[in-house]
Coordinates of C-alpha atoms in Angstrom, one line a residue:
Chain V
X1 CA 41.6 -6.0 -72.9
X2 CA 39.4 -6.9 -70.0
X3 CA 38.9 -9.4 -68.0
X4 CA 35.5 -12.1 -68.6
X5 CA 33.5 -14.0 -66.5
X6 CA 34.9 -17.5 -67.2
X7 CA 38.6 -15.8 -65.9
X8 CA 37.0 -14.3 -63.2
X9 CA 35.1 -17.2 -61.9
X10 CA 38.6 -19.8 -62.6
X11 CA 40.2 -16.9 -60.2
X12 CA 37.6 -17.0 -57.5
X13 CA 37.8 -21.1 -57.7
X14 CA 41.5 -20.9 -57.2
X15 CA 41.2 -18.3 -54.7
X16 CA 38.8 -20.5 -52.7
X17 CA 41.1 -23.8 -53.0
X18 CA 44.0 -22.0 -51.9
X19 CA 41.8 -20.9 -48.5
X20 CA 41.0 -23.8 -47.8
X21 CA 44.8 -24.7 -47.7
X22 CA 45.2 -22.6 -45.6
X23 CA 42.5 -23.3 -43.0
X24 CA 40.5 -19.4 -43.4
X25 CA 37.7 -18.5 -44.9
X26 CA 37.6 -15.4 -47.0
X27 CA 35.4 -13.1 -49.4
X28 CA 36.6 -13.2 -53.0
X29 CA 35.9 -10.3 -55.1
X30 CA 36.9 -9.6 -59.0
X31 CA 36.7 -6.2 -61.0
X32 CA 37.3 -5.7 -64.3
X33 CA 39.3 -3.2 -65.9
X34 CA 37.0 -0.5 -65.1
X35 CA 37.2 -1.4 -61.5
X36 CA 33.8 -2.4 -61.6
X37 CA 32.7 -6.3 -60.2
X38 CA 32.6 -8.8 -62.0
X39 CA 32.1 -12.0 -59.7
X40 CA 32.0 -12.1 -55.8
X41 CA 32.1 -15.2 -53.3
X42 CA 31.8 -15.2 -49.5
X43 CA 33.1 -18.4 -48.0
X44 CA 30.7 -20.1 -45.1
X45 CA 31.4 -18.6 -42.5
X46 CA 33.3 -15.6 -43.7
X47 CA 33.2 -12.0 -41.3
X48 CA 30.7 -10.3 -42.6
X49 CA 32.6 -7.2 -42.7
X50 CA 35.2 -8.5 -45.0
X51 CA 32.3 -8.5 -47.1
X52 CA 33.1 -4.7 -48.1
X53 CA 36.6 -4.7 -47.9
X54 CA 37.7 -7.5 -50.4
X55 CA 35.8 -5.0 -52.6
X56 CA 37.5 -2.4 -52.0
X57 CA 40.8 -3.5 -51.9
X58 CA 40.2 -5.2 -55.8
X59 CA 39.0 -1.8 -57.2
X60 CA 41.6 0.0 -54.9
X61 CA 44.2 -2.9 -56.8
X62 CA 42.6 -1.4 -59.8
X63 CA 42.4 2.0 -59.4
X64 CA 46.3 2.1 -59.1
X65 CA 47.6 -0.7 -60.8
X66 CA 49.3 -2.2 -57.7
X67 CA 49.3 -3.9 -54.8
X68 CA 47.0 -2.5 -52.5
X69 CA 49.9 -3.2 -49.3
X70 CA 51.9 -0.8 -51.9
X71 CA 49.6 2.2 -51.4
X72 CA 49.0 1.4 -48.0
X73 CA 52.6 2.0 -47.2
X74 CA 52.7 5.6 -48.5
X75 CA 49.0 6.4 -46.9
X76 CA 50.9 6.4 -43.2
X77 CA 50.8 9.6 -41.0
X78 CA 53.9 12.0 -42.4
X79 CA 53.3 10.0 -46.1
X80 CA 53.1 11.0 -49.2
X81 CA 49.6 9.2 -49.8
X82 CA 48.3 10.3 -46.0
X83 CA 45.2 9.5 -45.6
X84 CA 44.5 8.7 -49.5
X85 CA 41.8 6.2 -48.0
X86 CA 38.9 9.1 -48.1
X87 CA 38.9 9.1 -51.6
X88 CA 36.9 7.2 -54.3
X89 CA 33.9 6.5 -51.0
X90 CA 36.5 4.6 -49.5
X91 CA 39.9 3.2 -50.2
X92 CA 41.6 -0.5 -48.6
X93 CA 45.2 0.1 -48.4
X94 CA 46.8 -3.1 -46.5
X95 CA 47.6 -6.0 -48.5
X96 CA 44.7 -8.5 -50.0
X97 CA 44.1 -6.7 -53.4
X98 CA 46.4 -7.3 -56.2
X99 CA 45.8 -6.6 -60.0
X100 CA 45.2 -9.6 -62.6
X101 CA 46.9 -9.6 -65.5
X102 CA 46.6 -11.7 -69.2
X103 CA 49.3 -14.0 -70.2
X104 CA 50.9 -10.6 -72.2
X105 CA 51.0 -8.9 -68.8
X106 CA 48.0 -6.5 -69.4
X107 CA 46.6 -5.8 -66.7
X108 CA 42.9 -6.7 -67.6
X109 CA 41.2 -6.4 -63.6
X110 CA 41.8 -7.2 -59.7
X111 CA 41.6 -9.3 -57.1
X112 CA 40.4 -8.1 -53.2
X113 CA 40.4 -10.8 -50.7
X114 CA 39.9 -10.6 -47.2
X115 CA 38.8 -12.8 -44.4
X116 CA 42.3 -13.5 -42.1
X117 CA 45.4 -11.9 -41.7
X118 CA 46.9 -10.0 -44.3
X119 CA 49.6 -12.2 -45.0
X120 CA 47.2 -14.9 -45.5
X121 CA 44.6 -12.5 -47.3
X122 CA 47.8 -11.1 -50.0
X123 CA 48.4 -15.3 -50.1
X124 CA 45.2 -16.0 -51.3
X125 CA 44.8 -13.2 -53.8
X126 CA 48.2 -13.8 -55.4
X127 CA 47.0 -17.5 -56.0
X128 CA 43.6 -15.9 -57.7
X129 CA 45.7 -13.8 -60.0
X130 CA 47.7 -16.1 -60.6
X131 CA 44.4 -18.5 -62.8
X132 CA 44.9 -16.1 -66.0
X133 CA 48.6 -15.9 -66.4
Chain B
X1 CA 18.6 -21.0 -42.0
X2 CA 20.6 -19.3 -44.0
X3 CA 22.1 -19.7 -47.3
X4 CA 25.3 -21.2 -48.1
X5 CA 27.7 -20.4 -50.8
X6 CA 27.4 -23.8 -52.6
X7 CA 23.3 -22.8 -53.1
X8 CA 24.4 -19.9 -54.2
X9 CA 26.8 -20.8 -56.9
X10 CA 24.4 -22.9 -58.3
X11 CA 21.7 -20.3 -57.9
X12 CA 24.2 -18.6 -60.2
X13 CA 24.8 -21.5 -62.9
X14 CA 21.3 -22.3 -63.6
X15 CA 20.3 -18.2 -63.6
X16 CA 22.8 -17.8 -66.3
X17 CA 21.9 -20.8 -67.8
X18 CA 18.0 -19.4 -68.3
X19 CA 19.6 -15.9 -69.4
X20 CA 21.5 -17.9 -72.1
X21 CA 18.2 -19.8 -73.2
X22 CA 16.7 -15.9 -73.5
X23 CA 19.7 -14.8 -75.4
X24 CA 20.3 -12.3 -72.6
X25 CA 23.6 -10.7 -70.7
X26 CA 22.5 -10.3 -67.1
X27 CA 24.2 -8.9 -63.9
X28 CA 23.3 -11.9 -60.9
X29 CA 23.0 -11.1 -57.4
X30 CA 22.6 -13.4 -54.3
X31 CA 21.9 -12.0 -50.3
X32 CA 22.0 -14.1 -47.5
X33 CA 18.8 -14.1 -45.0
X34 CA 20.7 -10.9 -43.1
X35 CA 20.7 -9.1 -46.7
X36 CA 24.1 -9.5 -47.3
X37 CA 25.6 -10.5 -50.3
X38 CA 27.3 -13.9 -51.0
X39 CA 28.0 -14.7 -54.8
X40 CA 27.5 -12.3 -57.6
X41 CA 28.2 -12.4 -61.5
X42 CA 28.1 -10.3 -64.2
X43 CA 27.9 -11.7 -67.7
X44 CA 30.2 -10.6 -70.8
X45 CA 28.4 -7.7 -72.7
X46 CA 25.9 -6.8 -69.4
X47 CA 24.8 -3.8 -68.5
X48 CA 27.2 -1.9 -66.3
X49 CA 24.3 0.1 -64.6
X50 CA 22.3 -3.3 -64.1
X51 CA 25.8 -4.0 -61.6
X52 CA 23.8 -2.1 -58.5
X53 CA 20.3 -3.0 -59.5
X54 CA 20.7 -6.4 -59.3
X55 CA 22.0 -6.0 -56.2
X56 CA 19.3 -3.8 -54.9
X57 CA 16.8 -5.9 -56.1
X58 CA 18.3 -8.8 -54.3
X59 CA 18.2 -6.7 -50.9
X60 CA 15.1 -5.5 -51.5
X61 CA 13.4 -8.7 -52.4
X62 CA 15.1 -10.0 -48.7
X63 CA 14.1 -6.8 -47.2
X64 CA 11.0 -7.2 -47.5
X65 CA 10.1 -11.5 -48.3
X66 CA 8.6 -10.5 -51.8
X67 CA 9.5 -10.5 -55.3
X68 CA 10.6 -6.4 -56.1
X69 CA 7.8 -5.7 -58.7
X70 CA 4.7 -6.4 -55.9
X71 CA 6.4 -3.8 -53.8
X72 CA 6.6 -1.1 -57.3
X73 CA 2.8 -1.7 -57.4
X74 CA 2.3 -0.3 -54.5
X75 CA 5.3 2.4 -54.6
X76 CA 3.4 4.3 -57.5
X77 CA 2.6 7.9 -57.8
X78 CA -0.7 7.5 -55.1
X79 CA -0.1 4.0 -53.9
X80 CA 0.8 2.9 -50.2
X81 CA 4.3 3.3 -50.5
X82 CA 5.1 6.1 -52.7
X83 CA 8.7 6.9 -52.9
X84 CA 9.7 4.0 -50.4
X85 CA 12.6 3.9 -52.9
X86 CA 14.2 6.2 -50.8
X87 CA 14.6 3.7 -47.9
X88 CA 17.7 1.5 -47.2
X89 CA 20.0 3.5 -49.6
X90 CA 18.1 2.9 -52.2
X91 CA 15.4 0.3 -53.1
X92 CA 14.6 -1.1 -56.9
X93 CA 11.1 -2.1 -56.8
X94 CA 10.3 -3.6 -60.6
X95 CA 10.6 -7.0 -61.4
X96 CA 13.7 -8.9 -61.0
X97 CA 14.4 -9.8 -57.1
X98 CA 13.0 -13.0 -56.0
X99 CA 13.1 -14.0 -52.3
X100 CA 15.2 -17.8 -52.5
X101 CA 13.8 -20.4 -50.6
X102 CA 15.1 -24.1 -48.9
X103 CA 12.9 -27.5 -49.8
X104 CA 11.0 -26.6 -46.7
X105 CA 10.0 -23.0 -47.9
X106 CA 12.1 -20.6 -45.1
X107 CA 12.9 -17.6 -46.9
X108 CA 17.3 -18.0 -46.7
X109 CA 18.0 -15.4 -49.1
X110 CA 17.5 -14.1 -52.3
X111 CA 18.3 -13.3 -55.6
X112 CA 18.1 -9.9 -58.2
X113 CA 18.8 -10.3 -61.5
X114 CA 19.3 -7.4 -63.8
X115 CA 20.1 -7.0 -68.0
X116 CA 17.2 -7.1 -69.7
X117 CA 13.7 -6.4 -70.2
X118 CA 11.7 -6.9 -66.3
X119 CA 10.3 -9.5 -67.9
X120 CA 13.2 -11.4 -68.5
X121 CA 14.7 -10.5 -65.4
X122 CA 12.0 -11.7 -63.8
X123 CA 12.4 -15.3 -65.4
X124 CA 16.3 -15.4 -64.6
X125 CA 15.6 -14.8 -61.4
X126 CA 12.7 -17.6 -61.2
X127 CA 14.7 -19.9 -62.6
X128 CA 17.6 -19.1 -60.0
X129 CA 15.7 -19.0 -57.2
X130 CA 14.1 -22.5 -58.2
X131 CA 17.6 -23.9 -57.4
X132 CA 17.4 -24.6 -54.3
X133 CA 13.9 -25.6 -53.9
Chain E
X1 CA 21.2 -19.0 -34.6
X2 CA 20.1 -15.2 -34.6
X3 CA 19.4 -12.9 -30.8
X4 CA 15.8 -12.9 -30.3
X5 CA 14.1 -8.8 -29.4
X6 CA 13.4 -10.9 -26.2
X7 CA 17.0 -11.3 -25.5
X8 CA 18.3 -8.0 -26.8
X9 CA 15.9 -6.3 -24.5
X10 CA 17.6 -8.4 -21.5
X11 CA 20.7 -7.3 -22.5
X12 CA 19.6 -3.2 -22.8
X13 CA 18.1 -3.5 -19.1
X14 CA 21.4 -5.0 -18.1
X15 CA 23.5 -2.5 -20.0
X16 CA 21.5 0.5 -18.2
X17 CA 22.1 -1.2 -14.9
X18 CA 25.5 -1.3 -15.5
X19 CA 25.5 2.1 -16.8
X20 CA 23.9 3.5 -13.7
X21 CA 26.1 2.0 -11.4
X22 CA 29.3 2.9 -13.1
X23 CA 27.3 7.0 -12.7
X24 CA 27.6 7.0 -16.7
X25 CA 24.7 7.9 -19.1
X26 CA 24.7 5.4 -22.6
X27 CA 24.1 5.2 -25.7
X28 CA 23.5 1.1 -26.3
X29 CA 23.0 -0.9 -29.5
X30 CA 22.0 -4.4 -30.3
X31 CA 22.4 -6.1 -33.6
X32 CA 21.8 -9.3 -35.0
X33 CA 23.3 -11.7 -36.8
X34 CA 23.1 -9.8 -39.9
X35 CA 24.7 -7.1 -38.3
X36 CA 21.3 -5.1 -38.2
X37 CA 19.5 -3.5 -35.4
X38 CA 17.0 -5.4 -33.2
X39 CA 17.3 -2.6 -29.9
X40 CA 18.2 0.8 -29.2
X41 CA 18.0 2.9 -25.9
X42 CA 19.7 6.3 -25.2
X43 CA 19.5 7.2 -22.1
X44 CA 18.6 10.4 -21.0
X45 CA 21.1 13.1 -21.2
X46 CA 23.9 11.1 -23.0
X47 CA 25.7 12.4 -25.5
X48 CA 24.1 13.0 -29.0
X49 CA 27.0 11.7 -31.2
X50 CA 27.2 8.7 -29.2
X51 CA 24.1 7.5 -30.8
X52 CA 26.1 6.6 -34.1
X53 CA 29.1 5.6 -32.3
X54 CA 27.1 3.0 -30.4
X55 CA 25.3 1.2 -33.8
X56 CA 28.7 1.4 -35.5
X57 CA 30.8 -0.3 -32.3
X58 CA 27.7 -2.7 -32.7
X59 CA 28.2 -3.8 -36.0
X60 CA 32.0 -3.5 -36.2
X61 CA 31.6 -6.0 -33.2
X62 CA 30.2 -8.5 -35.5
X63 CA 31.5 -7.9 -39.0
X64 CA 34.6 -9.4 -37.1
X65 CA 32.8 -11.8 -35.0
X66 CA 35.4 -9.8 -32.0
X67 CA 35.7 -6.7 -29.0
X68 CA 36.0 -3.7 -31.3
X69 CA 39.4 -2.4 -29.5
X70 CA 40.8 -5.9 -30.6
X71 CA 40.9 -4.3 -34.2
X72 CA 42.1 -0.8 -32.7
X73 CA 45.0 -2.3 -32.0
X74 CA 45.5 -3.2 -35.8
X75 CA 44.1 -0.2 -37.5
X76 CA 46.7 1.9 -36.0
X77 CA 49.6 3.8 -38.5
X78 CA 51.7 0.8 -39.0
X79 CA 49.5 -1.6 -37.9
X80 CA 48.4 -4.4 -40.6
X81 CA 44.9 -3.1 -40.6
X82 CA 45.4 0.7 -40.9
X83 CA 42.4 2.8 -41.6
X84 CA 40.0 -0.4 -41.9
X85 CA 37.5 2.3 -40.8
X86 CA 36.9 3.6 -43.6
X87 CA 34.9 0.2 -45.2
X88 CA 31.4 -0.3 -44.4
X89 CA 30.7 2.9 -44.1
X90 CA 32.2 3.2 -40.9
X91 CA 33.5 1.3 -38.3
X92 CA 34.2 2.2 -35.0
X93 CA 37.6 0.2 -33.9
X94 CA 38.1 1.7 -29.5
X95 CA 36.6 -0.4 -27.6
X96 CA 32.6 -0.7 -26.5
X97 CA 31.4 -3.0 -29.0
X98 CA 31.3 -7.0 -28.0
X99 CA 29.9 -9.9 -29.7
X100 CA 26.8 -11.3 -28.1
X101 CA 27.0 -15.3 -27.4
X102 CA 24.0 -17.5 -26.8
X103 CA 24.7 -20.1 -23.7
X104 CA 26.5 -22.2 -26.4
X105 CA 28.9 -19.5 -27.3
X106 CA 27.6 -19.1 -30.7
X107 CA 27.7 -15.8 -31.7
X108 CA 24.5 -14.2 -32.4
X109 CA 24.7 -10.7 -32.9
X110 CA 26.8 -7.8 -30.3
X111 CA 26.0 -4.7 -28.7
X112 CA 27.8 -1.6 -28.8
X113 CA 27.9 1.0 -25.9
X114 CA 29.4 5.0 -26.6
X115 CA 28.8 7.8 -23.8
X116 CA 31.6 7.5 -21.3
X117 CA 35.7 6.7 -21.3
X118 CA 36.0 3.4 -23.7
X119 CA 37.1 1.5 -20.4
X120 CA 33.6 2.4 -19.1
X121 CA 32.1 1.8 -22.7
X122 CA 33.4 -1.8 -22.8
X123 CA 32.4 -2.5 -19.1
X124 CA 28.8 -1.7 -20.4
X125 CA 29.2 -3.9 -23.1
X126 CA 30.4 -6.6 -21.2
X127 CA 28.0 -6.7 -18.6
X128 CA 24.8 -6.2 -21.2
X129 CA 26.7 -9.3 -23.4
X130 CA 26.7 -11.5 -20.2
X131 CA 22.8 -11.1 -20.3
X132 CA 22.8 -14.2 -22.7
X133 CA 25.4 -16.8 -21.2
Chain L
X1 CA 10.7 19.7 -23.5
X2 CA 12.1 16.9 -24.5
X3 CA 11.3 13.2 -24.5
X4 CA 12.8 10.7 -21.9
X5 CA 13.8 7.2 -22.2
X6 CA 11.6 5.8 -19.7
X7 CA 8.4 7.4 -21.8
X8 CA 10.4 6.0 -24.7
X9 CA 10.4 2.9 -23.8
X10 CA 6.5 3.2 -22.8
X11 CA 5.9 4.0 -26.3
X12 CA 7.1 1.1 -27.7
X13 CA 5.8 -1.0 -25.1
X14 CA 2.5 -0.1 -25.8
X15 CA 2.9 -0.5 -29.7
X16 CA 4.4 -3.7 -29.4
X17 CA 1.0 -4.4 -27.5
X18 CA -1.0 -3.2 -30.4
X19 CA 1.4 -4.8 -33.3
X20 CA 0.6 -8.3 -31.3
X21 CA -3.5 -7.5 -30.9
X22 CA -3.3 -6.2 -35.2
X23 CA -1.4 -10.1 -35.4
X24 CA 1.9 -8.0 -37.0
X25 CA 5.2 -7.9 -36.5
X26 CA 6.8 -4.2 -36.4
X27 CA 9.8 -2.2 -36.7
X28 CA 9.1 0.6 -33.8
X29 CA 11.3 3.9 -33.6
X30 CA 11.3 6.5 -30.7
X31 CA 12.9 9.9 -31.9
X32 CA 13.6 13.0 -29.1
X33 CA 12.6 16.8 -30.4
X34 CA 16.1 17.0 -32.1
X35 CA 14.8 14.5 -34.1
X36 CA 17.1 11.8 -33.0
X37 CA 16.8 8.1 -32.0
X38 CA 16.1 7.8 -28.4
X39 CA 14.8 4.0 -28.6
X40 CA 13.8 1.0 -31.0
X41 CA 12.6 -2.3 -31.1
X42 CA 12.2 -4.7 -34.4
X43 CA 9.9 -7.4 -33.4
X44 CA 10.8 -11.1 -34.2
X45 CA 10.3 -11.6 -38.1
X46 CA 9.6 -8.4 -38.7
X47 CA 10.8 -7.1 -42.0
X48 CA 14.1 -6.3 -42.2
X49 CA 13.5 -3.8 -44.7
X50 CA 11.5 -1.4 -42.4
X51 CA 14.5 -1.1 -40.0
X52 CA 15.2 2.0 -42.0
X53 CA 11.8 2.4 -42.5
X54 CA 10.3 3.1 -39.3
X55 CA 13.6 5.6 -38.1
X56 CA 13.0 7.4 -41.3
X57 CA 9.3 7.8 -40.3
X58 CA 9.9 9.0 -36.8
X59 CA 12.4 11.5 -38.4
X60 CA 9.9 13.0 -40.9
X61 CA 6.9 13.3 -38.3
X62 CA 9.5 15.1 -36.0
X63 CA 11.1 17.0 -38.8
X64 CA 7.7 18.6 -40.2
X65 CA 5.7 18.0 -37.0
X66 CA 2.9 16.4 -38.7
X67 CA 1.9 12.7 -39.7
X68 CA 3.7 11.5 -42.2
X69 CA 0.9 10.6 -44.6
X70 CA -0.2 14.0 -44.4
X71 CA 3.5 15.2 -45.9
X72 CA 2.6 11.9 -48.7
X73 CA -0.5 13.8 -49.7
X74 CA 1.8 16.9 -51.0
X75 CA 4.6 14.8 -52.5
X76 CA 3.0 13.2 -55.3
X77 CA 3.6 14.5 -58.7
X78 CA 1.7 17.7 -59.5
X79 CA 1.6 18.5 -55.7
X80 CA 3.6 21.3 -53.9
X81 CA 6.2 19.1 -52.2
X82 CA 6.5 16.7 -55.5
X83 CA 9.7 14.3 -54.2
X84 CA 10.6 16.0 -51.1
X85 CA 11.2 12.9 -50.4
X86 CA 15.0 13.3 -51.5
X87 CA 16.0 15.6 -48.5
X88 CA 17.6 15.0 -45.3
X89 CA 19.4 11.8 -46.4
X90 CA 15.7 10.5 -47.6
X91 CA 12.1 10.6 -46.2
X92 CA 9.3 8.3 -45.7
X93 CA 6.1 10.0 -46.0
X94 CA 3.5 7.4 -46.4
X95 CA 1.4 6.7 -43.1
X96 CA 3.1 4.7 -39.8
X97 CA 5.0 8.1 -38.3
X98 CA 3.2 10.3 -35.9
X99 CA 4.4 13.2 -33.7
X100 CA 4.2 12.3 -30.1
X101 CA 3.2 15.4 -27.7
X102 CA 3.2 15.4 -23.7
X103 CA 0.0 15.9 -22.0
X104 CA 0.0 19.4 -23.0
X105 CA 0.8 19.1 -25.7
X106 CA 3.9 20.1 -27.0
X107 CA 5.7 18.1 -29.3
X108 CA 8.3 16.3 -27.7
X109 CA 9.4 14.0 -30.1
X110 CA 8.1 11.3 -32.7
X111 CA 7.4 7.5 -33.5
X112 CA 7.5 5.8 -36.9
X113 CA 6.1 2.2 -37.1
X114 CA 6.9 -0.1 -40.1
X115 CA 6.0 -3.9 -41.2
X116 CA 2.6 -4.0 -42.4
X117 CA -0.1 -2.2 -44.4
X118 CA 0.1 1.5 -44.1
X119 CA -3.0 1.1 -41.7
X120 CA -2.0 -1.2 -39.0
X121 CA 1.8 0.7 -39.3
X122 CA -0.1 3.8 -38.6
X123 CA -2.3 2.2 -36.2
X124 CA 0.1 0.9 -33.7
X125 CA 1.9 4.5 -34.2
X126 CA -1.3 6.0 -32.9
X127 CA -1.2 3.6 -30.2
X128 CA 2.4 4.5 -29.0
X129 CA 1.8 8.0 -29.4
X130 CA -0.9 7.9 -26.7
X131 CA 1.6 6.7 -24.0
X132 CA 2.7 9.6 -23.5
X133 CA -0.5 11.4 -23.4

């Protein structure tokens, strides 16, 4: 199974809505199964460099079926993941990306959000996945 | 002026909108005035290649304030600007990006479209970029 | 609001002054808004790899709309941003990039400063983004 | 010998000159003999696309010592460079770069102009290239 637009674009809605709760302003991007990008939204406002990373932390969600904070954890100097991040042109390993499953609990894409801290980012990308379960 | 993410999104709805008229499945791209993307989607059933070229062509329609396919006149074998494909990591110069314009007519972005035939690209993208006009 | 070549010039002849005084040679970049160059200078005899340094402090400075050694501190092992260098193909996170301000304080693009020790590389910096207040 | 920053910086005054008198708005790059950025200017609503332009065309005049167009003359298909174009990180080898020689006449670096017709672009490159002269 794999994600479709309509799912991907309910996602970014809820993504957005939950921002805005929370006072930031964040890019919103959504892969597919293949880890490839299915819808993208940038917030007014939004840094500009974030722009790259929510993308990379939803295919790096992808590309391991977990959180991206998971990976990010072993990736640390003496770790069994050091430096992981050179891989695939460029991994995002702190929290913000988080994989999107089907009500059966397939995992059918990811979410990569980034824009504010990374408590708020992981925040916002759990609400997104969150639209399709 | 720049865009904002509201003129994108419906830069978005009504380009899907005319590739649904043209029985088409198209990949939808929209860059900010600095080139920088702010909403993308990518239909059921599109092209995965068409993913980066509608992209591209958004950039390079921004890059340069022209639709793509005036610059791939001139980037033919013994034109003006053969091979300026090359430039910016990679330029698509048929038809398909079209620069978006406010009710004033400042350029504030633009939009590539990518799926189907450059022809009907080229509509989708029209049709977009009327949006905001 | 973007900088203006006018202003970004102002801001290279401060940069050098600074630079000459502090008995430092400097590689300085402006960007805009769009995080994309408007002015360059290297002055003579500084060093070569600085000249990518410089761009990339630049535009780190204003993906993140902050001083570049504000993120440092974050993208450390442990730290909540770790290895944030590697998105956007690049970013340098010591300090020497700073966000450039009109007399408003909206940002309107940064400069970035590599050829010295990054206390001397920010003092650059500083001094060139004062050019606008 | 190599170029300085001060006859840099003459170079693009005096193409910033001729980019007013031609009624254009350029993208001006200074490279040094090692074929690396020693200064750069993008006029006010110049094309953002010819950023990369003009630092690629300063590159390839310095790279082959010649004018680019000449190197554009070999590289179409059929000719004895066909798409040489896809070396060092990419080329631009229609007309706008233009070695730049002390008054000697030794090659001491190279300036690439880009943001109008391959005329003017190689006009106002001529025009910086005299500075030095």
């Amino acid at each position: 199974m794999n994600i479709v637009l309509e799912q991907a674009e309910e996602i970014i809605k809820v993504a957005k809505a939950k921002s805005t709760e929370l006072n930031t302003k964040m890019n919103i991007a959504v892969v597919d199964a293949g880890a490839n990008l299915v819808a993208f939204a940038r917030m007014d406002g939004a840094w500009l460099g974030s722009l790259d990373i929510s993308i990379k932390k939803a295919k790096t969600a992808r590309f391991f079926d977990m959180n991206t904070g998971v990976i990010g954890e072993l990736s640390q100097p003496g770790g069994s993941l050091f430096n992981i991040e050179h891989s695939n042109n460029g991994l995002i390993t702190f929290p913000g990306g988080v994989p999107v499953k089907d009500s059966e609990g397939t995992i059918i894409g990811a979410i990569g959000v980034s824009g504010s801290s990374v408590e708020n980012d992981h925040a916002v990308a759990e609400a997104g996945a969150s639209a399709t379960l």
